[in-house]
PDB file of C-alpha atoms in Angstrom:
ATOM      1  CA  UNK S   1       5.713  -9.170  -5.293  1.00 38.00           C
ATOM      2  CA  UNK S   2       5.226 -10.742  -1.936  1.00 38.00           C
ATOM      3  CA  UNK S   3       1.684 -11.654  -0.957  1.00 41.00           C
ATOM      4  CA  UNK S   4       1.435 -11.584   2.801  1.00 39.00           C
ATOM      5  CA  UNK S   5      -1.713 -13.693   2.899  1.00 40.00           C
ATOM      6  CA  UNK S   6      -0.510 -17.298   3.109  1.00 40.00           C
ATOM      7  CA  UNK S   7      -2.619 -20.369   3.645  1.00 41.00           C
ATOM      8  CA  UNK S   8      -2.342 -22.158   6.962  1.00 41.00           C
ATOM      9  CA  UNK S   9       0.775 -24.268   7.168  1.00 42.00           C
ATOM     10  CA  UNK S  10       2.757 -22.221   4.635  1.00 40.00           C
ATOM     11  CA  UNK S  11       5.792 -20.274   5.775  1.00 36.00           C
ATOM     12  CA  UNK S  12       4.974 -16.571   5.613  1.00 39.00           C
ATOM     13  CA  UNK S  13       7.589 -14.288   4.070  1.00 42.00           C
ATOM     14  CA  UNK S  14       8.127 -10.771   5.358  1.00 46.00           C
ATOM     15  CA  UNK S  15       5.490  -8.647   3.673  1.00 60.00           C
ATOM     16  CA  UNK S  16       6.917  -6.014   1.330  1.00 73.00           C
ATOM     17  CA  UNK S  17       5.018  -2.818   0.706  1.00 75.00           C
ATOM     18  CA  UNK S  18       2.220  -1.012   2.529  1.00 72.00           C
ATOM     19  CA  UNK S  19      -0.892  -2.235   4.333  1.00 63.00           C
ATOM     20  CA  UNK S  20      -4.431  -1.753   3.059  1.00 62.00           C
ATOM     21  CA  UNK S  21      -6.049   1.574   3.881  1.00 59.00           C
ATOM     22  CA  UNK S  22      -6.681   2.263   7.541  1.00 49.00           C
ATOM     23  CA  UNK S  23      -9.563   0.588   9.321  1.00 47.00           C
ATOM     24  CA  UNK S  24     -12.568   2.551  10.506  1.00 49.00           C
ATOM     25  CA  UNK S  25     -12.414   1.113  14.028  1.00 52.00           C
ATOM     26  CA  UNK S  26      -9.636   2.733  16.103  1.00 60.00           C
ATOM     27  CA  UNK S  27      -6.802   0.227  16.490  1.00 68.00           C
ATOM     28  CA  UNK S  28      -3.171   0.491  17.463  1.00 74.00           C
ATOM     29  CA  UNK S  29      -0.781   0.356  14.512  1.00 72.00           C
ATOM     30  CA  UNK S  30       0.453  -3.072  15.609  1.00 80.00           C
ATOM     31  CA  UNK S  31      -3.052  -4.515  15.916  1.00 82.00           C
ATOM     32  CA  UNK S  32      -4.116  -2.952  12.614  1.00 80.00           C
ATOM     33  CA  UNK S  33      -1.132  -4.645  10.969  1.00 82.00           C
ATOM     34  CA  UNK S  34      -2.268  -8.015  12.323  1.00 88.00           C
ATOM     35  CA  UNK S  35      -5.799  -7.411  11.036  1.00 85.00           C
ATOM     36  CA  UNK S  36      -4.377  -6.429   7.656  1.00 81.00           C
ATOM     37  CA  UNK S  37      -2.534  -9.755   7.450  1.00 85.00           C
ATOM     38  CA  UNK S  38      -5.807 -11.593   8.044  1.00 87.00           C
ATOM     39  CA  UNK S  39      -7.651  -9.467   5.485  1.00 80.00           C
ATOM     40  CA  UNK S  40      -4.945 -10.021   2.873  1.00 78.00           C
ATOM     41  CA  UNK S  41      -5.281 -13.804   3.335  1.00 80.00           C
ATOM     42  CA  UNK S  42      -8.677 -13.469   1.614  1.00 71.00           C
ATOM     43  CA  UNK S  43     -10.556 -15.643   4.089  1.00 74.00           C
ATOM     44  CA  UNK S  44      -7.870 -18.295   4.485  1.00 84.00           C
ATOM     45  CA  UNK S  45      -7.102 -19.091   8.137  1.00 90.00           C
ATOM     46  CA  UNK S  46      -3.644 -18.228   9.446  1.00 94.00           C
ATOM     47  CA  UNK S  47      -1.627 -19.340  12.447  1.00 94.00           C
ATOM     48  CA  UNK S  48      -0.229 -16.818  14.882  1.00 95.00           C
ATOM     49  CA  UNK S  49       3.297 -17.955  13.945  1.00 95.00           C
ATOM     50  CA  UNK S  50       2.731 -17.063  10.279  1.00 94.00           C
ATOM     51  CA  UNK S  51       1.566 -13.568  11.105  1.00 93.00           C
ATOM     52  CA  UNK S  52       4.364 -13.048  13.626  1.00 92.00           C
ATOM     53  CA  UNK S  53       6.992 -13.955  11.011  1.00 91.00           C
ATOM     54  CA  UNK S  54       5.421 -11.687   8.406  1.00 88.00           C
ATOM     55  CA  UNK S  55       5.367  -8.700  10.766  1.00 86.00           C
ATOM     56  CA  UNK S  56       8.555  -9.351  12.712  1.00 86.00           C
ATOM     57  CA  UNK S  57       6.616  -9.593  15.970  1.00 87.00           C
ATOM     58  CA  UNK S  58       7.101 -11.990  18.865  1.00 92.00           C
ATOM     59  CA  UNK S  59       4.488 -14.718  18.533  1.00 93.00           C
ATOM     60  CA  UNK S  60       3.098 -14.001  22.005  1.00 94.00           C
ATOM     61  CA  UNK S  61       2.538 -10.368  21.031  1.00 93.00           C
ATOM     62  CA  UNK S  62       0.777 -11.483  17.870  1.00 94.00           C
ATOM     63  CA  UNK S  63      -1.457 -13.838  19.848  1.00 94.00           C
ATOM     64  CA  UNK S  64      -2.465 -10.974  22.150  1.00 94.00           C
ATOM     65  CA  UNK S  65      -3.475  -8.862  19.160  1.00 92.00           C
ATOM     66  CA  UNK S  66      -5.363 -11.771  17.595  1.00 94.00           C
ATOM     67  CA  UNK S  67      -7.270 -12.402  20.812  1.00 93.00           C
ATOM     68  CA  UNK S  68      -8.135  -8.699  20.944  1.00 90.00           C
ATOM     69  CA  UNK S  69      -9.433  -8.797  17.369  1.00 88.00           C
ATOM     70  CA  UNK S  70     -11.560 -11.833  18.203  1.00 88.00           C
ATOM     71  CA  UNK S  71     -12.935 -10.052  21.278  1.00 85.00           C
ATOM     72  CA  UNK S  72     -13.816  -7.036  19.106  1.00 79.00           C
ATOM     73  CA  UNK S  73     -15.599  -9.286  16.571  1.00 77.00           C
ATOM     74  CA  UNK S  74     -13.086  -8.397  13.873  1.00 81.00           C
ATOM     75  CA  UNK S  75     -11.719 -11.939  13.596  1.00 85.00           C
ATOM     76  CA  UNK S  76     -12.693 -15.495  14.468  1.00 88.00           C
ATOM     77  CA  UNK S  77     -10.585 -18.284  15.962  1.00 91.00           C
ATOM     78  CA  UNK S  78     -10.946 -21.965  15.080  1.00 91.00           C
ATOM     79  CA  UNK S  79      -8.967 -25.088  15.928  1.00 90.00           C
ATOM     80  CA  UNK S  80      -6.950 -26.821  13.236  1.00 83.00           C
ATOM     81  CA  UNK S  81      -7.849 -30.426  12.445  1.00 80.00           C
ATOM     82  CA  UNK S  82      -5.637 -32.720  14.576  1.00 76.00           C
ATOM     83  CA  UNK S  83      -2.579 -34.137  12.802  1.00 75.00           C
ATOM     84  CA  UNK S  84      -1.419 -36.851  15.150  1.00 71.00           C
ATOM     85  CA  UNK S  85      -0.002 -36.144  18.572  1.00 76.00           C
ATOM     86  CA  UNK S  86       0.245 -32.700  20.035  1.00 75.00           C
ATOM     87  CA  UNK S  87      -2.124 -29.857  20.630  1.00 81.00           C
ATOM     88  CA  UNK S  88      -3.967 -28.663  17.501  1.00 86.00           C
ATOM     89  CA  UNK S  89      -3.031 -25.163  16.378  1.00 88.00           C
ATOM     90  CA  UNK S  90      -5.418 -22.234  16.650  1.00 93.00           C
ATOM     91  CA  UNK S  91      -6.276 -20.626  13.310  1.00 94.00           C
ATOM     92  CA  UNK S  92      -7.514 -17.080  12.761  1.00 94.00           C
ATOM     93  CA  UNK S  93      -9.314 -15.357   9.920  1.00 88.00           C
ATOM     94  CA  UNK S  94     -10.949 -11.974   9.452  1.00 82.00           C
ATOM     95  CA  UNK S  95     -14.718 -11.674   9.316  1.00 73.00           C
ATOM     96  CA  UNK S  96     -16.780 -10.195   6.479  1.00 61.00           C
ATOM     97  CA  UNK S  97     -17.945  -6.954   8.013  1.00 53.00           C
ATOM     98  CA  UNK S  98     -14.668  -6.164   9.742  1.00 57.00           C
ATOM     99  CA  UNK S  99     -13.475  -2.648   8.805  1.00 56.00           C
ATOM    100  CA  UNK S 100     -10.978  -3.976   6.257  1.00 54.00           C
ATOM    101  CA  UNK S 101     -13.527  -5.737   4.079  1.00 49.00           C
ATOM    102  CA  UNK S 102     -15.418  -2.876   2.386  1.00 44.00           C
ATOM    103  CA  UNK S 103     -12.147  -1.398   1.152  1.00 48.00           C
ATOM    104  CA  UNK S 104     -10.712  -4.742   0.123  1.00 49.00           C
ATOM    105  CA  UNK S 105     -13.801  -5.872  -1.771  1.00 55.00           C
ATOM    106  CA  UNK S 106     -15.645  -2.917  -3.262  1.00 60.00           C
ATOM    107  CA  UNK S 107     -13.042  -0.251  -3.994  1.00 61.00           C
ATOM    108  CA  UNK S 108     -10.412  -2.776  -5.028  1.00 66.00           C
ATOM    109  CA  UNK S 109     -12.813  -4.262  -7.568  1.00 72.00           C
ATOM    110  CA  UNK S 110     -13.553  -0.816  -9.002  1.00 75.00           C
ATOM    111  CA  UNK S 111      -9.843   0.007  -9.177  1.00 76.00           C
ATOM    112  CA  UNK S 112      -9.142  -3.248 -11.018  1.00 78.00           C
ATOM    113  CA  UNK S 113     -11.798  -2.455 -13.616  1.00 85.00           C
ATOM    114  CA  UNK S 114     -10.426   1.036 -14.193  1.00 86.00           C
ATOM    115  CA  UNK S 115      -6.848  -0.200 -14.450  1.00 88.00           C
ATOM    116  CA  UNK S 116      -7.813  -2.897 -16.957  1.00 87.00           C
ATOM    117  CA  UNK S 117      -9.628  -0.279 -19.019  1.00 88.00           C
ATOM    118  CA  UNK S 118      -6.523   1.912 -19.102  1.00 88.00           C
ATOM    119  CA  UNK S 119      -4.338  -1.030 -20.125  1.00 89.00           C
ATOM    120  CA  UNK S 120      -6.696  -1.996 -22.951  1.00 89.00           C
ATOM    121  CA  UNK S 121      -7.559   1.435 -24.316  1.00 90.00           C
ATOM    122  CA  UNK S 122      -4.313   3.443 -24.457  1.00 89.00           C
ATOM    123  CA  UNK S 123      -0.948   2.842 -26.110  1.00 90.00           C
ATOM    124  CA  UNK S 124       1.077   4.136 -23.191  1.00 92.00           C
ATOM    125  CA  UNK S 125      -0.621   3.151 -19.896  1.00 92.00           C
ATOM    126  CA  UNK S 126       2.228   4.455 -17.736  1.00 92.00           C
ATOM    127  CA  UNK S 127       2.090   7.916 -19.238  1.00 92.00           C
ATOM    128  CA  UNK S 128      -1.716   7.976 -19.140  1.00 93.00           C
ATOM    129  CA  UNK S 129      -1.604   7.015 -15.478  1.00 93.00           C
ATOM    130  CA  UNK S 130       0.926   9.751 -14.742  1.00 94.00           C
ATOM    131  CA  UNK S 131      -1.280  12.338 -16.448  1.00 93.00           C
ATOM    132  CA  UNK S 132      -4.289  11.135 -14.453  1.00 93.00           C
ATOM    133  CA  UNK S 133      -2.201  11.628 -11.332  1.00 92.00           C
ATOM    134  CA  UNK S 134      -1.361  15.144 -12.496  1.00 95.00           C
ATOM    135  CA  UNK S 135      -5.064  15.967 -12.710  1.00 94.00           C
ATOM    136  CA  UNK S 136      -5.640  14.514  -9.270  1.00 92.00           C
ATOM    137  CA  UNK S 137      -2.687  16.471  -7.917  1.00 93.00           C
ATOM    138  CA  UNK S 138      -4.110  19.733  -9.272  1.00 93.00           C
ATOM    139  CA  UNK S 139      -7.394  18.997  -7.497  1.00 91.00           C
ATOM    140  CA  UNK S 140      -5.572  18.311  -4.240  1.00 90.00           C
ATOM    141  CA  UNK S 141      -3.696  21.607  -4.545  1.00 90.00           C
ATOM    142  CA  UNK S 142      -7.004  23.460  -4.188  1.00 87.00           C
ATOM    143  CA  UNK S 143      -7.205  22.446  -0.526  1.00 79.00           C
ATOM    144  CA  UNK S 144      -3.642  23.278   0.496  1.00 84.00           C
ATOM    145  CA  UNK S 145      -3.272  25.970   3.210  1.00 82.00           C
ATOM    146  CA  UNK S 146      -1.340  29.000   2.005  1.00 80.00           C
ATOM    147  CA  UNK S 147       1.271  28.740   4.747  1.00 81.00           C
ATOM    148  CA  UNK S 148       2.157  25.088   4.022  1.00 82.00           C
ATOM    149  CA  UNK S 149       5.584  24.131   2.718  1.00 89.00           C
ATOM    150  CA  UNK S 150       5.555  21.829  -0.338  1.00 91.00           C
ATOM    151  CA  UNK S 151       6.572  18.849   1.803  1.00 90.00           C
ATOM    152  CA  UNK S 152       3.940  19.590   4.459  1.00 89.00           C
ATOM    153  CA  UNK S 153       1.260  19.903   1.801  1.00 89.00           C
ATOM    154  CA  UNK S 154       2.175  16.558   0.245  1.00 91.00           C
ATOM    155  CA  UNK S 155       2.286  14.964   3.710  1.00 87.00           C
ATOM    156  CA  UNK S 156      -1.186  16.218   4.518  1.00 85.00           C
ATOM    157  CA  UNK S 157      -2.808  15.211   1.249  1.00 86.00           C
ATOM    158  CA  UNK S 158      -1.215  11.763   1.178  1.00 86.00           C
ATOM    159  CA  UNK S 159      -2.449  11.212   4.726  1.00 80.00           C
ATOM    160  CA  UNK S 160      -5.986  12.332   3.869  1.00 78.00           C
ATOM    161  CA  UNK S 161      -6.093   9.999   0.867  1.00 78.00           C
ATOM    162  CA  UNK S 162      -5.068   7.101   3.113  1.00 75.00           C
ATOM    163  CA  UNK S 163      -1.361   6.428   2.560  1.00 82.00           C
ATOM    164  CA  UNK S 164      -0.158   6.932   6.148  1.00 79.00           C
ATOM    165  CA  UNK S 165       2.980   8.737   4.882  1.00 85.00           C
ATOM    166  CA  UNK S 166       6.211   9.106   6.813  1.00 87.00           C
ATOM    167  CA  UNK S 167       8.701  11.702   5.572  1.00 88.00           C
ATOM    168  CA  UNK S 168      12.327  10.970   6.370  1.00 88.00           C
ATOM    169  CA  UNK S 169      15.099  13.448   7.128  1.00 84.00           C
ATOM    170  CA  UNK S 170      16.478  12.855   3.627  1.00 85.00           C
ATOM    171  CA  UNK S 171      13.197  13.975   2.064  1.00 83.00           C
ATOM    172  CA  UNK S 172      11.839  10.562   1.062  1.00 92.00           C
ATOM    173  CA  UNK S 173       8.302   9.423   1.772  1.00 93.00           C
ATOM    174  CA  UNK S 174       7.510   5.971   3.086  1.00 91.00           C
ATOM    175  CA  UNK S 175       3.884   5.056   2.389  1.00 89.00           C
ATOM    176  CA  UNK S 176       2.742   2.572   5.026  1.00 82.00           C
ATOM    177  CA  UNK S 177      -0.766   2.070   3.661  1.00 80.00           C
ATOM    178  CA  UNK S 178      -2.361   1.992   0.226  1.00 83.00           C
ATOM    179  CA  UNK S 179      -6.061   2.511  -0.566  1.00 77.00           C
ATOM    180  CA  UNK S 180      -5.607   0.606  -3.856  1.00 82.00           C
ATOM    181  CA  UNK S 181      -3.282  -2.122  -2.647  1.00 81.00           C
ATOM    182  CA  UNK S 182      -4.715  -5.075  -4.588  1.00 79.00           C
ATOM    183  CA  UNK S 183      -4.663  -3.200  -7.902  1.00 84.00           C
ATOM    184  CA  UNK S 184      -1.176  -1.847  -7.187  1.00 88.00           C
ATOM    185  CA  UNK S 185       0.158  -5.364  -6.664  1.00 87.00           C
ATOM    186  CA  UNK S 186      -1.208  -6.511 -10.016  1.00 88.00           C
ATOM    187  CA  UNK S 187      -0.438  -3.397 -12.054  1.00 90.00           C
ATOM    188  CA  UNK S 188       2.101  -1.113 -10.323  1.00 91.00           C
ATOM    189  CA  UNK S 189       2.994   0.410 -13.683  1.00 92.00           C
ATOM    190  CA  UNK S 190      -0.462   2.020 -13.716  1.00 92.00           C
ATOM    191  CA  UNK S 191      -1.491   2.564 -10.094  1.00 92.00           C
ATOM    192  CA  UNK S 192       1.902   3.726  -8.836  1.00 93.00           C
ATOM    193  CA  UNK S 193       2.354   6.117 -11.754  1.00 94.00           C
ATOM    194  CA  UNK S 194      -0.921   7.778 -10.752  1.00 93.00           C
ATOM    195  CA  UNK S 195       0.524   8.328  -7.292  1.00 93.00           C
ATOM    196  CA  UNK S 196       3.774   9.581  -8.811  1.00 94.00           C
ATOM    197  CA  UNK S 197       1.842  12.111 -10.863  1.00 94.00           C
ATOM    198  CA  UNK S 198       0.051  13.356  -7.754  1.00 94.00           C
ATOM    199  CA  UNK S 199       3.269  14.018  -5.839  1.00 95.00           C
ATOM    200  CA  UNK S 200       5.129  15.519  -8.803  1.00 95.00           C
ATOM    201  CA  UNK S 201       2.283  17.889  -9.659  1.00 95.00           C
ATOM    202  CA  UNK S 202       1.787  19.037  -6.089  1.00 94.00           C
ATOM    203  CA  UNK S 203       5.481  19.775  -5.619  1.00 94.00           C
ATOM    204  CA  UNK S 204       5.677  21.648  -8.924  1.00 93.00           C
ATOM    205  CA  UNK S 205       2.492  23.591  -8.187  1.00 93.00           C
ATOM    206  CA  UNK S 206       3.939  24.671  -4.843  1.00 92.00           C
ATOM    207  CA  UNK S 207       7.145  25.958  -6.395  1.00 91.00           C
ATOM    208  CA  UNK S 208       9.421  22.952  -5.956  1.00 92.00           C
ATOM    209  CA  UNK S 209       9.547  20.976  -9.231  1.00 93.00           C
ATOM    210  CA  UNK S 210      11.124  17.605  -8.574  1.00 92.00           C
ATOM    211  CA  UNK S 211      12.052  14.369 -10.262  1.00 93.00           C
ATOM    212  CA  UNK S 212       9.727  11.941  -8.487  1.00 94.00           C
ATOM    213  CA  UNK S 213      10.301   8.186  -8.436  1.00 94.00           C
ATOM    214  CA  UNK S 214       8.079   5.563  -6.820  1.00 94.00           C
ATOM    215  CA  UNK S 215       9.609   2.297  -5.613  1.00 95.00           C
ATOM    216  CA  UNK S 216       6.658  -0.094  -5.178  1.00 93.00           C
ATOM    217  CA  UNK S 217       6.841  -2.743  -2.440  1.00 91.00           C
ATOM    218  CA  UNK S 218      10.472  -1.845  -1.877  1.00 90.00           C
ATOM    219  CA  UNK S 219      10.693  -2.514   1.858  1.00 84.00           C
ATOM    220  CA  UNK S 220       8.823  -4.331   4.616  1.00 79.00           C
ATOM    221  CA  UNK S 221       5.633  -2.471   5.396  1.00 79.00           C
ATOM    222  CA  UNK S 222       5.950   0.352   2.880  1.00 85.00           C
ATOM    223  CA  UNK S 223       6.518   1.696  -0.598  1.00 91.00           C
ATOM    224  CA  UNK S 224       9.033   4.508  -1.067  1.00 93.00           C
ATOM    225  CA  UNK S 225       8.918   7.812  -2.963  1.00 95.00           C
ATOM    226  CA  UNK S 226      11.921   9.994  -3.689  1.00 94.00           C
ATOM    227  CA  UNK S 227      11.720  13.597  -4.900  1.00 93.00           C
ATOM    228  CA  UNK S 228      14.900  15.248  -6.170  1.00 91.00           C
ATOM    229  CA  UNK S 229      14.641  18.995  -6.896  1.00 88.00           C
ATOM    230  CA  UNK S 230      14.922  19.560 -10.644  1.00 80.00           C
ATOM    231  CA  UNK S 231      14.596  22.398 -13.159  1.00 64.00           C
ATOM    232  CA  UNK S 232      11.123  22.685 -14.668  1.00 54.00           C
ATOM    233  CA  UNK S 233      12.297  21.167 -17.976  1.00 48.00           C
ATOM    234  CA  UNK S 234      13.482  17.894 -16.428  1.00 47.00           C
ATOM    235  CA  UNK S 235      11.822  14.689 -17.655  1.00 48.00           C
ATOM    236  CA  UNK S 236       9.719  12.736 -15.138  1.00 50.00           C
ATOM    237  CA  UNK S 237      10.892   9.319 -14.001  1.00 54.00           C
ATOM    238  CA  UNK S 238       8.585   6.335 -14.342  1.00 55.00           C
ATOM    239  CA  UNK S 239       7.756   3.956 -11.543  1.00 59.00           C
ATOM    240  CA  UNK S 240      10.827   1.839 -10.874  1.00 50.00           C
ATOM    241  CA  UNK S 241      10.673  -1.388 -12.840  1.00 46.00           C
ATOM    242  CA  UNK S 242       7.888  -0.276 -15.179  1.00 45.00           C
ATOM    243  CA  UNK S 243       8.469  -0.532 -18.954  1.00 39.00           C
ATOM    244  CA  UNK S 244       9.984   2.715 -20.167  1.00 39.00           C
ATOM    245  CA  UNK S 245       8.117   4.519 -22.969  1.00 36.00           C
ATOM    246  CA  UNK S 246      10.078   6.655 -25.373  1.00 34.00           C
ATOM    247  CA  UNK S 247      11.403   9.841 -23.821  1.00 30.00           C
ATOM    248  CA  UNK S 248      10.811   8.840 -20.202  1.00 30.00           C
ATOM    249  CA  UNK S 249      13.688   7.099 -18.415  1.00 32.00           C
ATOM    250  CA  UNK S 250      13.202   4.066 -16.174  1.00 38.00           C
ATOM    251  CA  UNK S 251      15.272   3.844 -12.993  1.00 36.00           C
ATOM    252  CA  UNK S 252      15.712   1.431 -10.128  1.00 35.00           C
ATOM    253  CA  UNK S 253      14.784  -2.175  -9.605  1.00 32.00           C
ATOM    254  CA  UNK S 254      11.338  -3.607 -10.120  1.00 30.00           C
ATOM    255  CA  UNK S 255       8.724  -4.495  -7.525  1.00 29.00           C
ATOM    256  CA  UNK S 256       9.441  -7.399  -5.218  1.00 28.00           C
TER     257      UNK S 256
END
């Protein structure tokens, strides 16, 4: 999987998959994406050019967002050590205490511990994760308005959890943020199967049983979920690329 946080001087690849969960301070989506790149670098300073390449932005646009983050005390700018002739580059990093940090440090650490416990204590982590997602999905169903369509209900609950979902005309969901991003990168077979269980259970509980597949880190800036209407007896599909336990098919390519 692609890690969008590169050290200064490295060429930054286009980041696949969603951003961390949304910041508490109101920011435009473009500026939040820049802040997310800094947060994902884990304290390593980045050049504006690296972030611009990762996000597909013009470097001048990226610089404007970086300067705005510095002005808002969400990032700090320093000057790179001179390397011969030419003007030293400006480097940027996020600050501990910026809105991204509590999510990235505290909840990510808890998620990692829980995921490791699942991996060590059960024979079939993917199936256990899916069943945990089913339980979560049943809880989320309790807050669904009666007049919601299945798709609207899933949209609303995914948004409230922090996924910033976008539903396409073809019925897919693109998840642009992830509240458990660090754990999902390390163990998508667990984390993403929890999310799959949530969506599958909500759709079934609202009268639209579907074969749900999660494609982790499948495109720049998002993960993807598909939901194909199925009879109630259809087998669920594991997260794409995850090892397939007996009786549950595995489809699609693995995470980037």
